[in-house]
Amino acid sequence: MTVDLDLSPGTRSLWAGKAIPWEHLEEEVALLWKMAADNMRIGQNMSVRTSVLNLVICTPSAARARYVSNLLRDLLSTHIARVVILILEDDRAAPASIATWVTLRSFPVISDLTRHHFEQITALLSGPVVEHSAALLQKLVRPDLPIYLWWLDEPPASGDPLGSLAAISQRLIVDSASFQTPGPTLRLLASLLEAYPNCAISDLNWGRLTPLRQLVAQFFDGLEYRPYFEGIQRIEIEHAVLNAPADALETAVTAAALQQQRLQEPARALLMGGWLKERLTWRRVACSASCPGSGGSLPPGAYHWCLENGAGQPTRIDIRPRAEGEVPPGTICLLRLSSRLEDQQALFSISRLPGDSEHVLTSIELEQEQPRQRTLNLNEQRQESQLLVDELEITGHDDQFEKILQELAALLA
């Protein structure tokens, strides 16, 4: 037996399991459970089988499907009952076909004496069948359990078949860090939220922002600086991008240049800006002709919005890319809040230390006072599996994130 990367229909796979016609999958699942029970009795082991949710993972290729199959061993604490990996091939001109595989995953919990089991079904869909993936999925999942849908990589611009899958799911999980065009895709997600209100939407990238959002909140926890929060007039955010290829401006668009364009799209910075706008209850207003972004002259990855606060005073949000090779692209390198309280100007900032991807410098600067600074550990690079575990533990809507998603959709319209 060889390890196959292409998942040839009809062949056995070491990671996807036995090739079975999809009409006979449940019979094979029952047989696998019987064999597992017999093995446990012989080996004196304790089998742990819990039935909490269906986890459906949509991938664009067999290689990505194998990646998430390996990642599943890190999700033991979520008590998944069944995993369905849907490989949706993008070639709609290909002949219609469905190929399915099934296996029973077993991992030790604490020790090898106690093992966690769950079912894994892998389905390869090609051609026109992809458009009907939601109908097929309903035959593959456990009907008595909720469906958590994880869409790996960026959703299609058309919204199909994501929309039909979201219609039958209780939660849609994405990762905006993988979006090549986060602006349009965030607007697409907001439209799905409006069209399918019973399907909660969450973003792994939002989880990466939790430590930074907590630092921002700490600025204004104390009574001394709390009044400055309402006096914020400007938000500045800089996000890390890779250096562009030297000849990117002189030659035709290359694959590297296209990748660089993607890396200049600040999904995390957009989420942070949307969160602060929502907390400050700012309203968007028309920009004047002298504003930086009024003529569409902003570079890729930069945004500018004119707004006003509850008192009708002008405010603004500026998002800029910063060439930075020391931290992963998309990381927020600088967050600066400019505030005025009566006649006192204040700056609250969080900035990455040069050449350091784990620490930040927080600073509070008031006029005629020495800056108050601290160096803190802030590691936002949590593993993808850890972020996914957090999302699978949520049983309802993440109201705050969904509100921010709607705020961003309005800003990016």
Coordinates of C-alpha atoms in Angstrom, one line a residue:
M1 CA 0.0 0.0 0.0
T2 CA 1.3 3.5 -0.9
V3 CA 0.5 6.8 0.5
D4 CA -1.6 8.6 -2.1
L5 CA -1.7 12.4 -2.4
D6 CA -4.2 12.5 -5.2
L7 CA -6.9 10.3 -3.7
S8 CA -7.5 8.2 -6.8
P9 CA -11.2 7.1 -6.7
G10 CA -11.7 3.5 -5.8
T11 CA -8.3 3.1 -4.1
R12 CA -7.6 2.8 -0.4
S13 CA -5.9 5.7 1.3
L14 CA -3.7 5.5 4.5
W15 CA -5.2 8.8 5.8
A16 CA -8.7 8.8 4.2
G17 CA -9.5 5.1 4.7
K18 CA -11.4 2.6 2.6
A19 CA -13.0 3.6 -0.7
I20 CA -16.8 3.0 -0.4
P21 CA -19.7 4.0 -2.6
W22 CA -21.4 6.8 -0.7
E23 CA -24.7 4.8 -0.6
H24 CA -23.0 2.2 1.6
L25 CA -21.1 4.5 4.0
E26 CA -23.3 4.0 7.0
E27 CA -23.0 0.2 6.7
E28 CA -19.2 0.5 6.7
V29 CA -19.3 2.9 9.7
A30 CA -21.3 0.4 11.7
L31 CA -18.8 -2.3 10.8
L32 CA -15.9 -0.1 11.8
W33 CA -17.4 0.5 15.2
K34 CA -18.0 -3.2 15.7
M35 CA -14.4 -3.9 14.9
A36 CA -13.2 -1.1 17.3
A37 CA -15.4 -2.5 20.1
D38 CA -13.9 -6.0 19.6
N39 CA -10.4 -4.6 19.7
M40 CA -11.1 -2.7 22.9
R41 CA -12.4 -5.8 24.6
I42 CA -9.3 -7.7 23.6
G43 CA -6.9 -5.0 24.5
Q44 CA -8.6 -4.1 27.9
N45 CA -8.8 -0.4 26.7
M46 CA -11.5 2.0 27.4
S47 CA -13.2 3.5 24.3
V48 CA -14.4 7.1 24.5
R49 CA -17.2 7.9 22.0
T50 CA -19.0 11.2 22.3
S51 CA -21.6 12.6 20.0
V52 CA -21.6 16.4 20.1
L53 CA -21.3 17.8 16.5
N54 CA -20.6 17.2 12.9
L55 CA -17.5 19.0 11.7
V56 CA -17.6 19.6 8.0
I57 CA -14.4 20.8 6.4
C58 CA -14.4 22.2 2.8
T59 CA -11.1 22.1 1.0
P60 CA -10.1 22.9 -2.6
S61 CA -7.6 20.0 -3.1
A62 CA -6.6 16.5 -1.8
A63 CA -3.4 18.0 -0.5
R64 CA -5.3 20.4 1.7
A65 CA -7.6 17.6 2.8
R66 CA -4.7 15.6 4.0
Y67 CA -3.4 18.6 5.9
V68 CA -6.6 19.0 7.9
S69 CA -6.9 15.2 8.4
N70 CA -3.5 15.4 10.1
L71 CA -4.6 18.4 12.1
L72 CA -7.6 16.6 13.6
R73 CA -5.5 14.8 16.2
D74 CA -5.2 18.2 17.9
L75 CA -8.9 18.5 18.4
L76 CA -9.5 15.7 20.9
S77 CA -11.1 18.0 23.5
T78 CA -13.9 19.0 21.2
H79 CA -15.7 15.6 21.3
I80 CA -16.4 15.5 17.6
A81 CA -18.8 12.7 16.5
R82 CA -18.2 12.8 12.8
V83 CA -15.8 14.6 10.5
V84 CA -16.8 15.1 6.8
I85 CA -14.0 16.4 4.5
L86 CA -15.5 17.7 1.3
I87 CA -12.9 18.2 -1.5
L88 CA -14.6 20.6 -4.0
E89 CA -12.7 20.6 -7.2
D90 CA -12.9 23.9 -9.0
D91 CA -13.1 22.5 -12.6
R92 CA -16.9 22.7 -13.3
A93 CA -16.2 21.4 -16.8
A94 CA -15.0 18.1 -15.5
P95 CA -17.3 15.1 -15.6
A96 CA -19.7 14.8 -12.6
S97 CA -18.4 12.3 -10.1
I98 CA -18.5 11.5 -6.4
A99 CA -15.8 9.4 -4.7
T100 CA -16.0 8.7 -0.9
W101 CA -13.7 7.1 1.7
V102 CA -14.4 6.2 5.3
T103 CA -12.2 5.5 8.4
L104 CA -12.5 5.5 12.1
R105 CA -10.0 7.8 13.8
S106 CA -8.6 6.7 17.2
F107 CA -6.3 8.8 19.4
P108 CA -5.1 8.3 23.0
V109 CA -6.6 10.5 25.7
I110 CA -4.2 11.0 28.6
S111 CA -2.8 7.6 28.0
D112 CA -3.2 4.7 25.5
L113 CA -5.6 3.1 28.0
T114 CA -8.3 5.6 27.1
R115 CA -8.9 6.4 23.4
H116 CA -11.1 8.9 21.7
H117 CA -12.9 7.7 18.5
F118 CA -14.7 9.6 15.8
E119 CA -15.8 8.9 12.2
Q120 CA -14.1 10.5 9.2
I121 CA -15.7 10.5 5.8
T122 CA -13.8 12.1 2.9
A123 CA -15.8 13.0 -0.3
L124 CA -14.2 14.1 -3.6
L125 CA -16.7 16.1 -5.7
S126 CA -16.0 17.2 -9.2
G127 CA -17.9 18.7 -12.1
P128 CA -21.5 19.9 -11.7
V129 CA -21.9 17.8 -8.6
V130 CA -20.1 20.5 -6.6
E131 CA -23.2 22.8 -7.0
H132 CA -25.2 20.2 -5.2
S133 CA -22.8 19.6 -2.4
A134 CA -25.3 20.7 0.3
A135 CA -27.8 18.0 -0.8
L136 CA -25.1 15.3 -0.7
L137 CA -23.8 16.6 2.7
Q138 CA -27.2 16.0 4.3
K139 CA -26.7 12.3 3.5
L140 CA -23.2 12.2 4.9
V141 CA -23.7 13.8 8.3
R142 CA -25.2 12.6 11.5
P143 CA -28.8 14.0 11.2
D144 CA -29.3 14.4 15.0
L145 CA -26.3 16.6 15.5
P146 CA -25.5 20.3 14.6
I147 CA -23.2 21.0 11.6
Y148 CA -20.1 23.1 12.1
L149 CA -18.8 24.1 8.7
W150 CA -15.1 25.1 8.4
W151 CA -14.3 26.6 5.0
L152 CA -10.6 26.2 4.5
D153 CA -9.0 29.0 2.5
E154 CA -11.0 31.8 0.8
P155 CA -14.7 31.4 -0.1
P156 CA -15.6 31.8 -3.8
A157 CA -16.5 35.2 -4.9
S158 CA -19.8 34.0 -6.2
G159 CA -20.8 32.6 -2.8
D160 CA -21.6 29.2 -4.2
P161 CA -21.7 26.5 -2.9
L162 CA -20.9 28.2 0.4
G163 CA -24.4 29.8 0.6
S164 CA -26.2 26.5 0.3
L165 CA -23.9 24.8 2.8
A166 CA -24.3 27.7 5.3
A167 CA -28.1 27.3 5.0
I168 CA -28.0 23.8 6.6
S169 CA -25.2 24.6 9.1
Q170 CA -25.3 26.0 12.6
R171 CA -21.8 27.6 12.4
L172 CA -19.6 28.8 9.6
I173 CA -15.9 29.1 10.5
V174 CA -13.4 30.9 8.2
D175 CA -9.9 32.3 8.5
S176 CA -9.6 35.8 7.0
A177 CA -5.8 35.5 7.2
S178 CA -6.1 33.3 4.0
F179 CA -8.2 35.8 2.1
Q180 CA -6.6 37.1 -1.1
T181 CA -9.3 39.8 -1.3
P182 CA -10.5 40.4 2.3
G183 CA -12.6 43.4 1.5
P184 CA -15.0 41.7 -0.9
T185 CA -14.9 38.5 1.0
L186 CA -15.8 40.1 4.3
R187 CA -18.7 41.8 2.6
L188 CA -19.7 38.3 1.2
L189 CA -19.7 36.9 4.8
A190 CA -21.9 39.8 6.0
S191 CA -24.4 39.1 3.3
L192 CA -24.4 35.4 4.3
L193 CA -25.1 36.4 7.8
E194 CA -28.1 38.4 6.7
A195 CA -29.4 35.7 4.4
Y196 CA -28.9 32.8 6.8
P197 CA -29.4 34.3 10.4
N198 CA -29.5 30.8 11.9
C199 CA -25.9 30.1 10.9
A200 CA -23.4 31.8 13.2
I201 CA -20.2 33.1 11.6
S202 CA -16.8 33.2 13.2
D203 CA -13.2 33.9 12.1
L204 CA -10.0 32.3 13.4
N205 CA -8.3 35.6 12.7
W206 CA -10.6 37.3 15.2
G207 CA -9.2 34.9 17.8
R208 CA -5.6 36.0 17.0
L209 CA -6.6 39.5 17.9
T210 CA -7.7 38.7 21.4
P211 CA -4.4 39.5 23.2
L212 CA -4.1 42.8 21.4
R213 CA -7.7 43.8 22.1
Q214 CA -7.1 43.0 25.8
L215 CA -4.1 45.3 25.8
V216 CA -6.2 48.1 24.3
A217 CA -8.9 47.6 26.9
Q218 CA -6.3 47.8 29.7
F219 CA -5.3 51.3 28.7
F220 CA -8.7 52.5 29.8
D221 CA -9.5 50.2 32.7
G222 CA -8.3 52.6 35.3
L223 CA -10.2 55.8 36.3
E224 CA -7.2 58.0 35.4
Y225 CA -7.4 57.3 31.6
R226 CA -10.9 56.1 31.2
P227 CA -12.2 59.6 30.1
Y228 CA -9.7 59.6 27.3
F229 CA -11.5 56.8 25.6
E230 CA -14.5 58.9 24.6
G231 CA -12.0 61.6 23.5
I232 CA -10.3 59.5 20.9
Q233 CA -10.1 61.4 17.6
R234 CA -7.9 59.2 15.4
I235 CA -7.0 55.5 15.0
E236 CA -3.8 54.5 13.2
I237 CA -3.0 50.9 12.4
E238 CA 0.1 49.6 10.6
H239 CA 0.2 46.0 9.5
A240 CA 3.2 44.0 8.3
V241 CA 3.8 43.2 4.6
L242 CA 6.7 41.6 2.8
N243 CA 9.0 43.7 0.7
A244 CA 7.8 43.8 -2.9
P245 CA 10.0 42.2 -5.6
A246 CA 12.4 44.7 -7.0
D247 CA 11.1 44.5 -10.5
A248 CA 7.4 44.3 -9.6
L249 CA 6.7 47.7 -10.9
E250 CA 8.7 47.3 -14.1
T251 CA 7.5 43.9 -15.3
A252 CA 4.2 42.2 -15.9
V253 CA 2.4 40.9 -12.9
T254 CA 4.0 37.7 -11.7
A255 CA 2.9 35.0 -9.3
A256 CA 5.2 36.6 -6.7
A257 CA 3.7 40.0 -7.3
L258 CA 0.2 38.6 -7.0
Q259 CA 1.2 36.9 -3.7
Q260 CA 2.6 40.2 -2.5
Q261 CA -0.7 41.9 -3.4
R262 CA -2.5 39.4 -1.2
L263 CA 0.0 40.0 1.7
Q264 CA -0.8 43.7 1.6
E265 CA -4.4 43.1 2.4
P266 CA -4.8 43.8 6.1
A267 CA -7.6 41.5 7.3
R268 CA -6.4 41.7 10.9
A269 CA -6.0 45.4 10.8
L270 CA -9.5 45.8 9.3
L271 CA -11.0 43.7 12.1
M272 CA -9.2 45.8 14.7
G273 CA -10.4 49.0 13.1
G274 CA -13.9 47.7 12.9
W275 CA -13.8 46.7 16.6
L276 CA -12.7 50.1 17.7
K277 CA -15.2 51.9 15.5
E278 CA -18.0 49.8 17.0
R279 CA -16.8 50.4 20.6
L280 CA -16.6 54.1 20.0
T281 CA -20.0 54.2 18.2
W282 CA -18.5 56.4 15.4
R283 CA -20.5 57.1 12.3
R284 CA -19.0 57.4 8.8
V285 CA -19.2 60.7 6.9
A286 CA -18.1 61.8 3.5
C287 CA -14.5 62.7 3.1
S288 CA -13.4 66.1 1.8
A289 CA -11.4 66.5 -1.4
S290 CA -8.2 67.0 0.7
C291 CA -8.5 63.6 2.4
P292 CA -5.7 61.1 1.6
G293 CA -8.1 58.5 0.1
S294 CA -10.5 60.8 -1.7
G295 CA -8.9 60.3 -5.1
G296 CA -8.3 56.6 -4.8
S297 CA -4.6 57.2 -4.4
L298 CA -4.0 54.9 -1.5
P299 CA -1.5 52.1 -2.0
P300 CA -2.6 48.4 -1.8
G301 CA -3.4 47.5 1.8
A302 CA -4.1 51.1 2.9
Y303 CA -7.5 52.5 4.0
H304 CA -8.8 55.8 5.2
W305 CA -12.2 56.7 6.5
C306 CA -13.6 60.0 7.8
L307 CA -16.1 59.6 10.7
E308 CA -17.6 61.5 13.5
N309 CA -18.3 60.7 17.2
G310 CA -21.5 60.9 19.1
A311 CA -20.9 64.6 19.7
G312 CA -20.6 65.3 16.0
Q313 CA -16.8 65.9 16.2
P314 CA -14.6 64.7 13.3
T315 CA -12.7 61.5 13.7
R316 CA -10.7 59.2 11.4
I317 CA -9.3 55.8 10.9
D318 CA -6.1 55.2 8.9
I319 CA -4.7 51.7 8.0
R320 CA -1.3 51.5 6.4
P321 CA 1.1 48.7 5.3
R322 CA 4.6 48.5 6.7
A323 CA 7.4 46.6 5.0
E324 CA 8.5 44.3 7.8
G325 CA 10.4 41.0 7.4
E326 CA 10.7 40.1 11.1
V327 CA 7.0 39.3 11.8
P328 CA 4.5 37.3 9.8
P329 CA 2.6 39.3 7.1
G330 CA -0.7 40.7 8.5
T331 CA 0.6 41.2 12.0
I332 CA -0.3 44.5 13.5
C333 CA 3.0 46.4 14.0
L334 CA 1.5 49.6 15.4
L335 CA -1.7 50.7 16.9
R336 CA -1.9 54.3 17.9
L337 CA -4.9 56.1 19.4
S338 CA -4.9 59.9 19.5
S339 CA -7.2 61.5 22.1
R340 CA -8.0 64.9 23.5
L341 CA -9.7 65.6 26.8
E342 CA -10.5 69.3 27.2
D343 CA -7.0 70.9 26.6
Q344 CA -5.0 67.8 27.2
Q345 CA -3.6 65.7 24.3
A346 CA -2.9 62.0 24.8
L347 CA -1.4 59.2 22.7
F348 CA -1.9 55.6 23.5
S349 CA 0.2 53.2 21.4
I350 CA 1.2 49.6 21.1
S351 CA 4.1 48.9 18.8
R352 CA 6.2 45.9 17.9
L353 CA 9.8 46.0 19.0
P354 CA 12.3 45.9 16.0
G355 CA 13.3 42.3 15.2
D356 CA 11.1 40.9 17.9
S357 CA 7.9 39.0 17.0
E358 CA 6.8 38.2 20.6
H359 CA 7.1 41.5 22.5
V360 CA 5.4 44.9 22.2
L361 CA 6.0 48.3 23.7
T362 CA 2.9 50.0 25.2
S363 CA 3.1 53.7 25.7
I364 CA 0.9 56.4 27.2
E365 CA 2.1 60.0 26.4
L366 CA 0.5 63.0 27.9
E367 CA 1.5 66.6 27.2
Q368 CA 4.2 67.9 29.6
E369 CA 4.6 64.4 31.2
Q370 CA 7.2 61.6 30.8
P371 CA 5.8 58.7 28.6
R372 CA 4.7 55.7 30.6
Q373 CA 6.0 52.6 28.8
R374 CA 6.0 48.9 29.4
T375 CA 7.4 46.0 27.4
L376 CA 5.0 43.0 27.3
N377 CA 4.9 39.6 25.8
L378 CA 2.3 39.4 23.0
N379 CA 2.4 36.3 20.9
E380 CA -0.5 36.3 18.5
Q381 CA 0.8 33.3 16.5
R382 CA -1.4 30.7 18.1
Q383 CA -1.7 27.4 16.3
E384 CA -4.5 26.9 13.9
S385 CA -5.8 23.9 15.8
Q386 CA -5.9 25.9 19.1
L387 CA -8.0 28.6 17.4
L388 CA -10.3 26.0 15.9
V389 CA -10.9 24.3 19.3
D390 CA -12.0 27.7 20.7
E391 CA -14.5 28.1 17.9
L392 CA -15.9 24.6 18.2
E393 CA -16.6 25.2 21.9
I394 CA -19.0 28.1 21.1
T395 CA -22.6 27.0 20.9
G396 CA -24.3 30.2 19.8
H397 CA -23.6 33.4 17.9
D398 CA -20.5 35.5 18.6
D399 CA -22.6 38.7 18.7
Q400 CA -19.6 41.0 18.9
F401 CA -17.8 39.6 16.0
E402 CA -20.9 39.5 13.8
K403 CA -21.7 43.1 14.6
I404 CA -18.1 44.1 13.6
L405 CA -18.5 42.1 10.4
Q406 CA -21.5 44.2 9.5
E407 CA -19.7 47.4 10.5
L408 CA -16.8 46.4 8.1
A409 CA -19.2 45.6 5.3
A410 CA -20.6 49.1 5.6
L411 CA -17.2 50.7 5.6
L412 CA -15.9 48.6 2.7
A413 CA -19.0 49.1 0.5

